Amino acid sequence: AQKVTQAQTEISVVEKEDVTLDCVYETRDTTYYLFWYKQPPSGELVFLIRRNSFDEQNEISGRYSWNFQKSTSSFNFTITASQVVDSAVYFCALNSGGYNKLIFGAGTRLAVHP
Amino acid sequence: DADVTQTPRNRITKTGKRIMLECSQTKGHDRMYWYRQDPGLGLRLIYYSFDVKDINKGEISDGYSVSRQAQAKFSLSLESAIPNQTALYFCATSGTANEQFFGPGTRLTVL
């Protein structure tokens, strides 16, 4: 069975703090894809990153970075020097089994305060 | 213009009414999906379609039906709406790169 767990329901930080959002996934497939999406208060889903199971390189994009570790089935997301505009719900998702169906975690609500 | 559009964006209806949510895409993708989002549960798959002749049930299809009228259009219907179908509904499309592109969402309230 495939499953995505985001254990942190809500996180509250002060601006400029670093924050890490955890994502743990379960799948028996050897080929799969992992995603992070951002949902700002306006409600739309914004794609942040896709990572396939054969690429364990960490990725950095500006203040965002992702740490993919197959050994622990984790795909964690770090925001460096957080800003108020980072306040949103963040979803981790798994695409596994070759059917392009996304399995989402429950989401982590991040509140960044001035 | 947005690649994936959903209409209506907001809808309030009453228990027992039939409701149709529409999704259109200009990305030329064969694969389309309907998800619902409930607080604390993330997004859950209702139905998906890999082409016009292929419709599949997702995780939570009970109480819903879909129609793939064309490659670009995928509609979700609630035959007899009930209050626990109050949710945010998302349509998505996918090509071959395993990335899904989401519409802006439809907020449905069933009274």
mmCIF file of C-alpha atoms in Angstrom:
data_model
loop_
_atom_site.group_PDB
_atom_site.id
_atom_site.type_symbol
_atom_site.label_atom_id
_atom_site.label_comp_id
_atom_site.label_asym_id
_atom_site.label_seq_id
_atom_site.Cartn_x
_atom_site.Cartn_y
_atom_site.Cartn_z
ATOM 1 C CA ALA A 1 0.000 0.000 0.000
ATOM 2 C CA GLN A 2 1.121 3.543 -0.662
ATOM 3 C CA LYS A 3 0.948 6.149 2.026
ATOM 4 C CA VAL A 4 2.290 9.610 2.793
ATOM 5 C CA THR A 5 2.618 10.863 6.343
ATOM 6 C CA GLN A 6 3.130 14.477 7.308
ATOM 7 C CA ALA A 7 3.275 14.244 11.059
ATOM 8 C CA GLN A 8 3.406 17.988 11.657
ATOM 9 C CA THR A 9 -0.108 19.363 11.497
ATOM 10 C CA GLU A 10 0.821 22.979 12.185
ATOM 11 C CA ILE A 11 4.083 24.846 12.580
ATOM 12 C CA SER A 12 4.445 28.412 13.758
ATOM 13 C CA VAL A 13 7.701 30.336 13.343
ATOM 14 C CA VAL A 14 8.912 33.892 13.452
ATOM 15 C CA GLU A 15 10.146 35.491 10.288
ATOM 16 C CA LYS A 16 13.753 34.672 9.336
ATOM 17 C CA GLU A 17 13.722 31.379 11.176
ATOM 18 C CA ASP A 18 14.542 28.214 9.258
ATOM 19 C CA VAL A 19 11.829 25.583 9.210
ATOM 20 C CA THR A 20 11.740 21.970 8.055
ATOM 21 C CA LEU A 21 8.584 20.188 6.977
ATOM 22 C CA ASP A 22 8.737 16.432 7.314
ATOM 23 C CA CYS A 23 7.395 13.879 4.846
ATOM 24 C CA VAL A 24 7.596 10.115 5.187
ATOM 25 C CA TYR A 25 6.265 7.845 2.473
ATOM 26 C CA GLU A 26 5.513 4.154 2.006
ATOM 27 C CA THR A 27 5.583 2.242 -1.230
ATOM 28 C CA ARG A 28 6.748 -1.136 -2.465
ATOM 29 C CA ASP A 29 7.464 0.147 -5.937
ATOM 30 C CA THR A 30 11.029 0.783 -6.991
ATOM 31 C CA THR A 31 10.026 3.538 -9.381
ATOM 32 C CA TYR A 32 8.064 6.403 -7.932
ATOM 33 C CA TYR A 33 7.896 10.172 -7.794
ATOM 34 C CA LEU A 34 7.637 12.528 -4.885
ATOM 35 C CA PHE A 35 6.204 16.018 -4.958
ATOM 36 C CA TRP A 36 5.733 19.054 -2.814
ATOM 37 C CA TYR A 37 2.874 21.475 -3.359
ATOM 38 C CA LYS A 38 2.116 24.777 -1.668
ATOM 39 C CA GLN A 39 -1.442 25.924 -0.988
ATOM 40 C CA PRO A 40 -1.546 29.620 -0.040
ATOM 41 C CA PRO A 41 -4.625 31.108 1.627
ATOM 42 C CA SER A 42 -6.108 31.811 -1.798
ATOM 43 C CA GLY A 43 -6.549 28.055 -2.188
ATOM 44 C CA GLU A 44 -4.760 27.122 -5.396
ATOM 45 C CA LEU A 45 -2.126 24.396 -5.465
ATOM 46 C CA VAL A 46 1.326 25.526 -6.489
ATOM 47 C CA PHE A 47 3.802 22.914 -7.681
ATOM 48 C CA LEU A 48 7.188 23.211 -5.956
ATOM 49 C CA ILE A 49 9.246 20.172 -6.860
ATOM 50 C CA ARG A 50 9.219 16.666 -8.322
ATOM 51 C CA ARG A 51 11.828 14.061 -7.477
ATOM 52 C CA ASN A 52 12.062 10.563 -8.920
ATOM 53 C CA SER A 53 13.145 7.565 -6.890
ATOM 54 C CA PHE A 54 16.439 7.196 -8.739
ATOM 55 C CA ASP A 55 17.632 10.682 -7.992
ATOM 56 C CA GLU A 56 18.667 11.119 -4.385
ATOM 57 C CA GLN A 57 20.497 14.365 -4.893
ATOM 58 C CA ASN A 58 19.354 17.119 -2.642
ATOM 59 C CA GLU A 59 17.997 20.164 -4.387
ATOM 60 C CA ILE A 60 18.151 23.832 -3.555
ATOM 61 C CA SER A 61 16.030 26.522 -5.128
ATOM 62 C CA GLY A 62 16.562 29.892 -3.559
ATOM 63 C CA ARG A 63 15.415 29.660 0.058
ATOM 64 C CA TYR A 64 13.898 26.220 -0.527
ATOM 65 C CA SER A 65 15.759 22.945 -0.228
ATOM 66 C CA TRP A 66 14.730 19.314 -0.272
ATOM 67 C CA ASN A 67 16.387 16.326 1.356
ATOM 68 C CA PHE A 68 15.452 12.971 -0.186
ATOM 69 C CA GLN A 69 16.619 9.904 1.729
ATOM 70 C CA LYS A 70 15.478 6.519 0.467
ATOM 71 C CA SER A 71 17.008 4.772 3.477
ATOM 72 C CA THR A 72 14.473 6.445 5.744
ATOM 73 C CA SER A 73 11.729 6.921 3.100
ATOM 74 C CA SER A 74 11.727 10.620 3.741
ATOM 75 C CA PHE A 75 11.502 13.687 1.536
ATOM 76 C CA ASN A 76 11.829 16.680 3.811
ATOM 77 C CA PHE A 77 11.447 20.305 2.804
ATOM 78 C CA THR A 78 13.368 23.169 4.400
ATOM 79 C CA ILE A 79 12.645 26.849 4.074
ATOM 80 C CA THR A 80 15.591 29.027 5.024
ATOM 81 C CA ALA A 81 15.024 32.503 6.428
ATOM 82 C CA SER A 82 11.252 32.139 6.324
ATOM 83 C CA GLN A 83 9.063 35.018 5.247
ATOM 84 C CA VAL A 84 5.440 35.881 5.924
ATOM 85 C CA VAL A 85 4.624 35.011 2.297
ATOM 86 C CA ASP A 86 5.661 31.437 3.040
ATOM 87 C CA SER A 87 2.567 31.048 5.215
ATOM 88 C CA ALA A 88 0.548 28.303 3.565
ATOM 89 C CA VAL A 89 -0.397 24.663 3.758
ATOM 90 C CA TYR A 90 2.272 22.426 2.273
ATOM 91 C CA PHE A 91 1.483 19.009 0.855
ATOM 92 C CA CYS A 92 3.818 16.152 0.146
ATOM 93 C CA ALA A 93 2.574 13.650 -2.446
ATOM 94 C CA LEU A 94 3.592 10.297 -3.879
ATOM 95 C CA ASN A 95 3.045 9.034 -7.428
ATOM 96 C CA SER A 96 3.604 5.325 -7.478
ATOM 97 C CA GLY A 97 2.480 2.263 -9.390
ATOM 98 C CA GLY A 98 2.594 3.701 -12.876
ATOM 99 C CA TYR A 99 -0.912 5.116 -12.879
ATOM 100 C CA ASN A 100 -0.036 8.744 -12.296
ATOM 101 C CA LYS A 101 -2.323 8.890 -9.281
ATOM 102 C CA LEU A 102 -1.131 11.172 -6.550
ATOM 103 C CA ILE A 103 -1.387 10.143 -2.930
ATOM 104 C CA PHE A 104 -1.271 13.153 -0.681
ATOM 105 C CA GLY A 105 -0.237 13.610 2.894
ATOM 106 C CA ALA A 106 -2.604 15.461 5.186
ATOM 107 C CA GLY A 107 -0.604 18.661 4.838
ATOM 108 C CA THR A 108 1.333 20.892 7.206
ATOM 109 C CA ARG A 109 0.042 24.370 7.909
ATOM 110 C CA LEU A 110 2.938 26.806 8.240
ATOM 111 C CA ALA A 111 2.373 30.170 9.859
ATOM 112 C CA VAL A 112 5.212 32.678 9.625
ATOM 113 C CA HIS A 113 4.775 35.649 11.938
ATOM 114 C CA PRO A 114 6.473 39.043 11.542
ATOM 115 C CA ASP B 1 -5.131 32.272 -19.605
ATOM 116 C CA ALA B 2 -5.087 29.428 -17.125
ATOM 117 C CA ASP B 3 -4.256 25.983 -18.497
ATOM 118 C CA VAL B 4 -6.799 24.230 -16.264
ATOM 119 C CA THR B 5 -10.066 25.955 -15.497
ATOM 120 C CA GLN B 6 -12.901 24.948 -13.220
ATOM 121 C CA THR B 7 -16.468 26.204 -13.117
ATOM 122 C CA PRO B 8 -18.073 27.262 -10.925
ATOM 123 C CA ARG B 9 -15.471 28.505 -8.471
ATOM 124 C CA ASN B 10 -17.946 28.608 -5.633
ATOM 125 C CA ARG B 11 -21.311 26.935 -5.244
ATOM 126 C CA ILE B 12 -23.837 26.675 -2.464
ATOM 127 C CA THR B 13 -26.565 24.115 -2.886
ATOM 128 C CA LYS B 14 -29.114 22.199 -0.872
ATOM 129 C CA THR B 15 -29.261 18.575 0.143
ATOM 130 C CA GLY B 16 -30.695 16.394 -2.608
ATOM 131 C CA LYS B 17 -29.836 18.695 -5.492
ATOM 132 C CA ARG B 18 -27.878 17.534 -8.524
ATOM 133 C CA ILE B 19 -24.637 19.411 -9.042
ATOM 134 C CA MET B 20 -22.135 19.364 -11.884
ATOM 135 C CA LEU B 21 -18.604 20.683 -11.602
ATOM 136 C CA GLU B 22 -16.804 21.271 -14.865
ATOM 137 C CA CYS B 23 -13.145 21.153 -15.764
ATOM 138 C CA SER B 24 -11.470 22.213 -18.984
ATOM 139 C CA GLN B 25 -7.821 22.124 -19.956
ATOM 140 C CA THR B 26 -5.757 23.529 -22.786
ATOM 141 C CA LYS B 27 -2.607 21.522 -22.084
ATOM 142 C CA GLY B 28 -3.476 18.739 -24.503
ATOM 143 C CA HIS B 29 -3.118 16.120 -21.784
ATOM 144 C CA ASP B 30 -4.891 12.787 -21.990
ATOM 145 C CA ARG B 31 -5.059 12.176 -18.245
ATOM 146 C CA MET B 32 -7.488 14.046 -16.021
ATOM 147 C CA TYR B 33 -8.375 13.692 -12.366
ATOM 148 C CA TRP B 34 -10.878 14.863 -9.759
ATOM 149 C CA TYR B 35 -9.836 15.257 -6.130
ATOM 150 C CA ARG B 36 -11.581 16.544 -3.045
ATOM 151 C CA GLN B 37 -9.851 18.286 -0.177
ATOM 152 C CA ASP B 38 -11.104 18.152 3.378
ATOM 153 C CA PRO B 39 -9.369 19.840 6.319
ATOM 154 C CA GLY B 40 -6.764 17.569 7.862
ATOM 155 C CA LEU B 41 -7.119 14.915 5.162
ATOM 156 C CA GLY B 42 -5.190 16.317 2.249
ATOM 157 C CA LEU B 43 -6.508 15.603 -1.233
ATOM 158 C CA ARG B 44 -8.211 12.339 -2.057
ATOM 159 C CA LEU B 45 -8.813 10.963 -5.535
ATOM 160 C CA ILE B 46 -12.437 10.634 -6.632
ATOM 161 C CA TYR B 47 -12.150 9.600 -10.292
ATOM 162 C CA TYR B 48 -9.536 9.610 -13.004
ATOM 163 C CA SER B 49 -9.534 9.222 -16.755
ATOM 164 C CA PHE B 50 -6.626 8.282 -19.005
ATOM 165 C CA ASP B 51 -8.481 9.080 -22.199
ATOM 166 C CA VAL B 52 -11.995 9.740 -23.426
ATOM 167 C CA LYS B 53 -12.945 6.073 -23.287
ATOM 168 C CA ASP B 54 -11.232 5.288 -19.998
ATOM 169 C CA ILE B 55 -12.836 6.182 -16.651
ATOM 170 C CA ASN B 56 -11.682 4.770 -13.337
ATOM 171 C CA LYS B 57 -12.862 5.037 -9.763
ATOM 172 C CA GLY B 58 -10.517 6.511 -7.231
ATOM 173 C CA GLU B 59 -10.352 6.219 -3.495
ATOM 174 C CA ILE B 60 -13.700 7.872 -2.694
ATOM 175 C CA SER B 61 -16.010 7.550 -5.710
ATOM 176 C CA ASP B 62 -19.268 6.748 -3.879
ATOM 177 C CA GLY B 63 -21.849 9.466 -4.423
ATOM 178 C CA TYR B 64 -20.044 10.849 -7.469
ATOM 179 C CA SER B 65 -20.068 10.244 -11.208
ATOM 180 C CA VAL B 66 -17.985 11.668 -14.020
ATOM 181 C CA SER B 67 -18.169 12.293 -17.732
ATOM 182 C CA ARG B 68 -15.259 12.765 -20.123
ATOM 183 C CA GLN B 69 -16.916 14.659 -22.912
ATOM 184 C CA ALA B 70 -13.720 15.304 -24.831
ATOM 185 C CA GLN B 71 -10.002 15.184 -24.272
ATOM 186 C CA ALA B 72 -10.176 18.668 -22.825
ATOM 187 C CA LYS B 73 -13.268 18.295 -20.625
ATOM 188 C CA PHE B 74 -13.920 16.229 -17.530
ATOM 189 C CA SER B 75 -17.043 16.829 -15.441
ATOM 190 C CA LEU B 76 -17.850 15.668 -11.936
ATOM 191 C CA SER B 77 -21.470 15.191 -10.860
ATOM 192 C CA LEU B 78 -23.089 14.795 -7.502
ATOM 193 C CA GLU B 79 -26.414 13.143 -8.277
ATOM 194 C CA SER B 80 -27.960 13.948 -4.915
ATOM 195 C CA ALA B 81 -25.745 16.202 -2.861
ATOM 196 C CA ILE B 82 -25.369 15.631 0.867
ATOM 197 C CA PRO B 83 -23.755 17.877 3.500
ATOM 198 C CA ASN B 84 -20.652 15.713 3.939
ATOM 199 C CA GLN B 85 -19.804 16.409 0.313
ATOM 200 C CA THR B 86 -19.027 19.963 1.343
ATOM 201 C CA ALA B 87 -15.382 20.337 0.337
ATOM 202 C CA LEU B 88 -12.891 21.956 -1.989
ATOM 203 C CA TYR B 89 -12.764 20.104 -5.308
ATOM 204 C CA PHE B 90 -9.762 20.119 -7.607
ATOM 205 C CA CYS B 91 -9.411 19.008 -11.173
ATOM 206 C CA ALA B 92 -5.960 18.070 -12.459
ATOM 207 C CA THR B 93 -4.342 17.002 -15.709
ATOM 208 C CA SER B 94 -1.186 15.069 -16.429
ATOM 209 C CA GLY B 95 0.979 14.359 -19.401
ATOM 210 C CA THR B 96 3.789 11.852 -19.511
ATOM 211 C CA ALA B 97 6.128 13.566 -17.088
ATOM 212 C CA ASN B 98 4.289 12.416 -13.960
ATOM 213 C CA GLU B 99 3.546 15.966 -12.915
ATOM 214 C CA GLN B 100 -0.042 16.992 -12.329
ATOM 215 C CA PHE B 101 -1.353 20.461 -13.070
ATOM 216 C CA PHE B 102 -4.213 21.596 -10.888
ATOM 217 C CA GLY B 103 -7.125 23.875 -11.540
ATOM 218 C CA PRO B 104 -7.968 26.687 -9.123
ATOM 219 C CA GLY B 105 -10.509 24.606 -7.214
ATOM 220 C CA THR B 106 -14.263 24.723 -6.665
ATOM 221 C CA ARG B 107 -15.560 25.383 -3.186
ATOM 222 C CA LEU B 108 -18.813 23.476 -2.758
ATOM 223 C CA THR B 109 -21.137 23.901 0.203
ATOM 224 C CA VAL B 110 -24.097 21.575 0.658
ATOM 225 C CA LEU B 111 -26.656 22.847 3.141
#
